[in-house]
Short mmCIF file of C-alpha atoms in Angstrom, two decimals:
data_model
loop_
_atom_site.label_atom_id
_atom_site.label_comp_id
_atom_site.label_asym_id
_atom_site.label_seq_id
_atom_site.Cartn_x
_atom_site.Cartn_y
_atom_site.Cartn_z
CA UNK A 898 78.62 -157.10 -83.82
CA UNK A 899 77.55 -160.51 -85.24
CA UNK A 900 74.76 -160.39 -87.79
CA UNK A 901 74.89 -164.25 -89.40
CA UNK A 902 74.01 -167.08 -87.88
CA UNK A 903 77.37 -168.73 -88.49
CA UNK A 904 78.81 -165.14 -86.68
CA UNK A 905 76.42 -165.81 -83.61
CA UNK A 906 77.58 -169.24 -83.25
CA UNK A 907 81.09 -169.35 -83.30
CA UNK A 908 80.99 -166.36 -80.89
CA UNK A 909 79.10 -168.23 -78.75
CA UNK A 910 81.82 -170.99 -78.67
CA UNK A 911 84.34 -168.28 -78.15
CA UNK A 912 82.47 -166.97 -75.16
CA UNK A 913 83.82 -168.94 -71.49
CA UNK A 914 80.78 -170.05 -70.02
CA UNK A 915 80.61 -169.40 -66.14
CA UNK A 916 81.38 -171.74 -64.19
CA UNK A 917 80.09 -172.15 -60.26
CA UNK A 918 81.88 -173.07 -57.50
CA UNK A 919 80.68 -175.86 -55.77
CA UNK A 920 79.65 -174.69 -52.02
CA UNK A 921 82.13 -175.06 -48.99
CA UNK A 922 81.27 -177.99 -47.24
CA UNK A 923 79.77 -177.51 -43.73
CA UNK A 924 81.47 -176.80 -40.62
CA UNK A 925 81.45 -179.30 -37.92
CA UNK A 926 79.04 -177.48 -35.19
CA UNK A 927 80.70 -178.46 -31.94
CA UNK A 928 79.82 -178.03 -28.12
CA UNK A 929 82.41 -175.39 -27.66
CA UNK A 930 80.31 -173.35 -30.93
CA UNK A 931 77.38 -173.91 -29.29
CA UNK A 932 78.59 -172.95 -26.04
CA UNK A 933 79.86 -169.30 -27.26
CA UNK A 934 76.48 -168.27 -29.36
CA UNK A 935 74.94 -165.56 -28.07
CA UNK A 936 71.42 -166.39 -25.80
CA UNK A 937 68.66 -165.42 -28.36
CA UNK A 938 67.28 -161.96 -27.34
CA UNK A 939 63.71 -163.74 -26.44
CA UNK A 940 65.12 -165.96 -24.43
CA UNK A 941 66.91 -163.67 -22.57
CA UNK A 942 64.29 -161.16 -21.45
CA UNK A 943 62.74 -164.72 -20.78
CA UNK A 944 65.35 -165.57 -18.00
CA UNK A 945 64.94 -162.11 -16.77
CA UNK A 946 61.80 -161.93 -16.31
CA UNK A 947 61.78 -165.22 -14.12
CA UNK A 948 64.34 -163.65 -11.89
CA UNK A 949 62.07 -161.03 -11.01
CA UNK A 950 59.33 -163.41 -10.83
CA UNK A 951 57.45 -164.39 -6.84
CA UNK A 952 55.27 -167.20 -7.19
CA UNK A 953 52.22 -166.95 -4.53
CA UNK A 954 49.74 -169.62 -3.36
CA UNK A 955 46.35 -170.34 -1.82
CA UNK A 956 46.36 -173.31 0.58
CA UNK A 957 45.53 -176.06 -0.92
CA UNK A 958 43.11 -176.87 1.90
CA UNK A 959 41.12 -174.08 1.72
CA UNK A 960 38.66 -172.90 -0.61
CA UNK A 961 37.84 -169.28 0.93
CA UNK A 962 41.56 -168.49 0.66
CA UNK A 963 41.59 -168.12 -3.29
CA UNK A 964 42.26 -164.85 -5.65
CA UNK A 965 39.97 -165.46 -7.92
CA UNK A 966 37.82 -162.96 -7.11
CA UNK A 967 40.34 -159.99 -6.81
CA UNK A 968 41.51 -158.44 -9.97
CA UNK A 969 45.36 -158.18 -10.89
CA UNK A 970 45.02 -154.52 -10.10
CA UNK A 971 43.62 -155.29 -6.74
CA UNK A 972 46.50 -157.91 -5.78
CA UNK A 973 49.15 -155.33 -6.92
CA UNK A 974 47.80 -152.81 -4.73
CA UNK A 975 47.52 -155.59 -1.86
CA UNK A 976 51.25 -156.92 -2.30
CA UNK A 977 52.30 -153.13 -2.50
CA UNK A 978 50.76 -152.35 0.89
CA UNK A 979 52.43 -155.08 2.25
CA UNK A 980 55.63 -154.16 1.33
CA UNK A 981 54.97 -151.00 2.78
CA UNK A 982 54.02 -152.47 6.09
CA UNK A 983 57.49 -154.09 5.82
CA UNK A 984 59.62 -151.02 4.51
CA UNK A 985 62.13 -150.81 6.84
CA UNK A 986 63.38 -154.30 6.15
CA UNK A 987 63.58 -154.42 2.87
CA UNK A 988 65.30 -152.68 -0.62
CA UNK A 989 64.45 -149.14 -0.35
CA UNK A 990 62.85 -148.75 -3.89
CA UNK A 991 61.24 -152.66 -3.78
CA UNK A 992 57.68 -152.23 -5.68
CA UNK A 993 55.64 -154.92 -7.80
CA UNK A 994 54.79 -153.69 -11.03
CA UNK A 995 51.80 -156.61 -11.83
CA UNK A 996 50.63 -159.61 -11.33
CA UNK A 997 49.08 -162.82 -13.34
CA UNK A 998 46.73 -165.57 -11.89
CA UNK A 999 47.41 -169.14 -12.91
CA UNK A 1000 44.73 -171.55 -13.80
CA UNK A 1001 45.83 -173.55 -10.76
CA UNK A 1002 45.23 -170.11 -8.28
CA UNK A 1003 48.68 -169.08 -7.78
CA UNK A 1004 49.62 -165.24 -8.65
CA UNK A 1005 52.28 -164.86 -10.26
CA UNK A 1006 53.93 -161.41 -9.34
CA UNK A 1007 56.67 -159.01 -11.44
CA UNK A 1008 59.17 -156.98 -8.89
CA UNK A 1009 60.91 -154.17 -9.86
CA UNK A 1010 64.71 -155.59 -9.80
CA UNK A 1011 66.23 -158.65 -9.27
CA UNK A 1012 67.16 -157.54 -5.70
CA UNK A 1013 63.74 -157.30 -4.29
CA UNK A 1014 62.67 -160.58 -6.03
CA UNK A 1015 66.15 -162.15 -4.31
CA UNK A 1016 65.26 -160.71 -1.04
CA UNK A 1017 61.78 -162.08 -1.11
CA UNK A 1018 63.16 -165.72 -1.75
CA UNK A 1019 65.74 -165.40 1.38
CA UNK A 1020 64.15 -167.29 4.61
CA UNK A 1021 63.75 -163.82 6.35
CA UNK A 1022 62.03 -162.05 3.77
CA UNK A 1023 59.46 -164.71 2.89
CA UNK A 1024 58.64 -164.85 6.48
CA UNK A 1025 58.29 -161.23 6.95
CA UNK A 1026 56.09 -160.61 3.41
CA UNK A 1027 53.44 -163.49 4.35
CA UNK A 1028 53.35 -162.60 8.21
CA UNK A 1029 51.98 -159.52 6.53
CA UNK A 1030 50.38 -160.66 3.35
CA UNK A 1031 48.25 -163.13 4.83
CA UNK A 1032 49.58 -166.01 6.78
CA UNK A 1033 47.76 -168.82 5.56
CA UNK A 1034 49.99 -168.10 1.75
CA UNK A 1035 52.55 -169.72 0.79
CA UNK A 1036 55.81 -168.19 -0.97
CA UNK A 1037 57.45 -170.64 -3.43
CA UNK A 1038 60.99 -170.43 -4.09
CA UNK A 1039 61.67 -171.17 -7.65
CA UNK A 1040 64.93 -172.98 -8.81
CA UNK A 1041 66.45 -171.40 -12.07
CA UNK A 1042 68.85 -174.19 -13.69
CA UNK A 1043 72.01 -172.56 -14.56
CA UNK A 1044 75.01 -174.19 -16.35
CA UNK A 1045 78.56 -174.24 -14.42
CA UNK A 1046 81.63 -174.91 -16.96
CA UNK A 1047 84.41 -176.85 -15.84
CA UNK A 1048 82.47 -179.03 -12.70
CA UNK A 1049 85.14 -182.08 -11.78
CA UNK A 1050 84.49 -185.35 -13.06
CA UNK A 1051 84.23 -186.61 -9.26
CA UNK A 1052 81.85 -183.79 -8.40
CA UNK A 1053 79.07 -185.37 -5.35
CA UNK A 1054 75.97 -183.28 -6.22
CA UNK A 1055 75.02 -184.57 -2.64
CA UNK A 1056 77.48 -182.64 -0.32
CA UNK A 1057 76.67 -178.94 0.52
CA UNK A 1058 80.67 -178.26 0.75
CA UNK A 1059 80.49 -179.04 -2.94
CA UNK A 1060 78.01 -176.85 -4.21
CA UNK A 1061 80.05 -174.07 -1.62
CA UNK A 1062 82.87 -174.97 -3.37
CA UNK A 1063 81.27 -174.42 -6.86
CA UNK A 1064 79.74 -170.74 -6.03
CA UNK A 1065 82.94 -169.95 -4.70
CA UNK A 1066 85.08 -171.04 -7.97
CA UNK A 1067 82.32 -169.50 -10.49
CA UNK A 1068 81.87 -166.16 -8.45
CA UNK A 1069 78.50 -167.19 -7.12
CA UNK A 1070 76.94 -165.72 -3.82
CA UNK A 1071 76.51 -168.42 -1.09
CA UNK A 1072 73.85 -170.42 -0.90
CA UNK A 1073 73.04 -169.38 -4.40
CA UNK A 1074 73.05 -173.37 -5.48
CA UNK A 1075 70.35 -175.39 -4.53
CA UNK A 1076 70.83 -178.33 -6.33
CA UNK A 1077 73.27 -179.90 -8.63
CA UNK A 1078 72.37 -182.74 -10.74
#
């Protein structure tokens, strides 16, 4: 062990200093990257939750016809019954589990799978729920965008055939596409 100063210092001279690497530069972050990353877990239960989400509304036209005084408990129980009224044409274990008012009046319900939410939004279904609900309501049908890999250049987002065409390629049920843009 070193004890004089002169000991100290040419031992520090002896001793390789460390030396750092410098960092890798970064990797190029390309579509393809971006494309393969997993959906963040939020956004995820996000996009499920909208599938299983009905959108209600109040005529515009008429006052009287509003929520607001009805609790969420209260319009569960009332969109429950109805579905009861309507059992034997729909999914056998369709329930909704809550609801939400909007600032704007429209309730904002949660079904219990995908499939009752997806019967709901056929023509058939919406007609039979409000015939019973309350036929002055109105059902809305809300778009969810999706993206489709590998859509032709020459793709006319105007022709039904197309979007046909599309849902058949990606393994999409009819009529699934609405729009394509």
């Amino acid at each position: 062990m070193a004890t004089t100063t002169e000991e100290l210092i040419d031992a520090a001279k002896n001793t390789p200093t460390p030396t750092s690497t410098p960092p890798p530069p970064p990797q190029a972050f390309s579509y393809a990257d971006a494309a393969q990353q997993k959906l963040p877990s939020i956004a995820a239960a996000k996009c499920f939750a909208q599938t299983r989400t009905i959108k209600i509304s109040p005529p515009p036209n008429d006052p009287t016809a509003s929520f607001k005084d009805l609790s969420e408990d209260i319009l569960v129980e009332k969109a429950n019954v109805t579905l009861e009224l309507i059992r034997k044409t729909i999914p056998d274990d369709a329930e909704f589990l809550s609801a939400r008012k909007t600032a704007q009046g429209h309730i904002l319900y949660k079904a219990n799978s995908i499939e009752t939410a997806d019967w709901l939004r056929t023509a058939n279904g919406t007609k039979v729920f409000i015939s019973k609900f309350g036929s002055n309501v109105s059902l809305a049908v809300k778009p969810f965008p999706i993206l489709v890999e590998f859509i032709p250049n020459q793709f006319n987002t105007d022709e039904p055939s197309a979007l046909r065409d599309i849902e058949c390629k990606s393994l999409l049920p009819t009529g699934s596409i609405k729009s394509a843009r």
